[in-house]
């Protein structure tokens, strides 16, 4: 059974930090790229960050560049999103996803598997 399980969400004040984790199981994680997306209330799902299966390529949305860092540990089947200098506009449900092409892609259409999401709330 394929699973992507996010954890690490919570409530923080602006300027604070959180580290999201995503545990993958049920598929060959090392062959897949990984991405993080988010969805704020009343808005569509948007790309946040992505990393290739090797970990050598990354991509970030302009809104998070310089504040967020995506990483992965293929030995543990884990993906992480370190979020620093958080802003109220970062408030959203954050989703982990696996890309069957192994790349660091922004397009949601390439992502085959999705987690259930974890809530991040940033107060001003």
XYZ file of C-alpha atoms in Angstrom:
124
model
C 0.000 0.000 0.000
C 1.417 3.335 -1.086
C 1.629 5.902 1.665
C 3.002 9.397 2.083
C 2.572 10.622 5.637
C 3.366 14.204 6.541
C 4.204 15.405 10.032
C 5.692 18.417 11.769
C 2.984 20.968 11.121
C 1.713 23.267 13.835
C 1.202 26.838 14.930
C 4.036 29.344 15.132
C 4.477 33.089 15.272
C 5.783 35.047 12.341
C 9.532 34.737 12.065
C 9.529 31.256 13.536
C 10.549 27.944 12.021
C 9.057 24.525 11.396
C 10.394 21.353 9.860
C 7.974 19.190 7.924
C 8.699 15.521 7.356
C 7.207 13.095 4.873
C 7.539 9.340 5.294
C 7.132 7.275 2.127
C 6.282 3.601 1.885
C 4.802 1.078 -0.534
C 6.740 2.137 -3.638
C 10.336 2.526 -4.818
C 10.962 5.904 -3.253
C 14.489 6.219 -4.660
C 13.089 6.320 -8.221
C 10.746 9.219 -7.553
C 11.229 12.938 -7.321
C 9.583 14.618 -4.350
C 7.678 17.823 -3.949
C 5.853 19.948 -1.430
C 2.687 21.813 -2.290
C 0.358 23.888 -0.159
C -3.239 25.021 -0.170
C -4.491 28.004 1.766
C -8.184 28.436 2.622
C -10.151 29.495 -0.434
C -7.177 29.103 -2.765
C -5.887 26.484 -5.145
C -3.011 24.133 -4.493
C 0.332 25.770 -5.243
C 3.858 24.523 -5.730
C 6.315 25.134 -2.891
C 9.478 23.107 -3.494
C 10.746 20.020 -5.296
C 13.790 17.776 -5.290
C 14.985 15.183 -7.786
C 15.418 11.530 -6.865
C 19.178 12.017 -6.568
C 18.791 15.098 -4.429
C 21.052 17.051 -6.756
C 18.342 19.235 -8.281
C 15.957 21.442 -6.353
C 13.421 24.084 -7.257
C 11.501 26.588 -5.159
C 8.584 28.916 -5.590
C 9.715 32.530 -5.594
C 7.627 33.185 -2.489
C 9.685 30.759 -0.382
C 13.120 30.962 -1.995
C 15.788 31.736 0.583
C 13.503 30.781 3.478
C 12.586 27.141 2.798
C 14.904 24.204 2.136
C 13.856 20.836 0.751
C 15.958 17.735 1.360
C 15.635 13.973 1.266
C 17.135 10.880 2.833
C 16.759 7.959 0.435
C 18.058 5.502 3.012
C 15.128 6.394 5.265
C 12.514 7.058 2.561
C 12.053 10.544 3.952
C 11.590 14.031 2.536
C 11.893 17.188 4.591
C 10.939 20.833 4.280
C 12.763 23.204 6.598
C 10.780 26.425 6.846
C 12.417 29.499 8.348
C 11.315 33.117 8.686
C 7.711 32.048 8.418
C 5.093 34.610 7.416
C 1.315 34.647 7.951
C 0.897 34.114 4.214
C 2.616 30.737 4.601
C -0.459 29.495 6.460
C -1.818 26.508 4.563
C -2.158 22.756 4.477
C 1.137 21.367 3.200
C 1.198 18.238 1.045
C 4.022 15.902 0.174
C 3.993 14.285 -3.274
C 6.029 11.810 -5.325
C 6.882 12.448 -8.983
C 7.092 9.330 -11.155
C 9.615 10.946 -13.533
C 12.193 11.397 -10.782
C 12.632 15.082 -11.458
C 12.265 18.286 -9.446
C 9.141 19.447 -11.222
C 6.674 22.222 -10.431
C 3.800 20.692 -12.322
C 1.326 18.859 -10.133
C 0.284 16.636 -13.034
C 3.528 14.655 -12.796
C 3.000 13.704 -9.197
C 1.579 10.229 -8.865
C 1.237 9.903 -5.106
C 0.051 12.432 -2.534
C -0.087 12.610 1.234
C -3.034 13.754 3.310
C -1.454 17.020 4.342
C -0.352 18.751 7.525
C -1.594 22.123 8.751
C 0.797 25.024 9.184
C -0.535 28.170 10.839
C 1.577 31.308 11.181
C 0.266 34.127 13.345
C 1.343 37.739 13.140
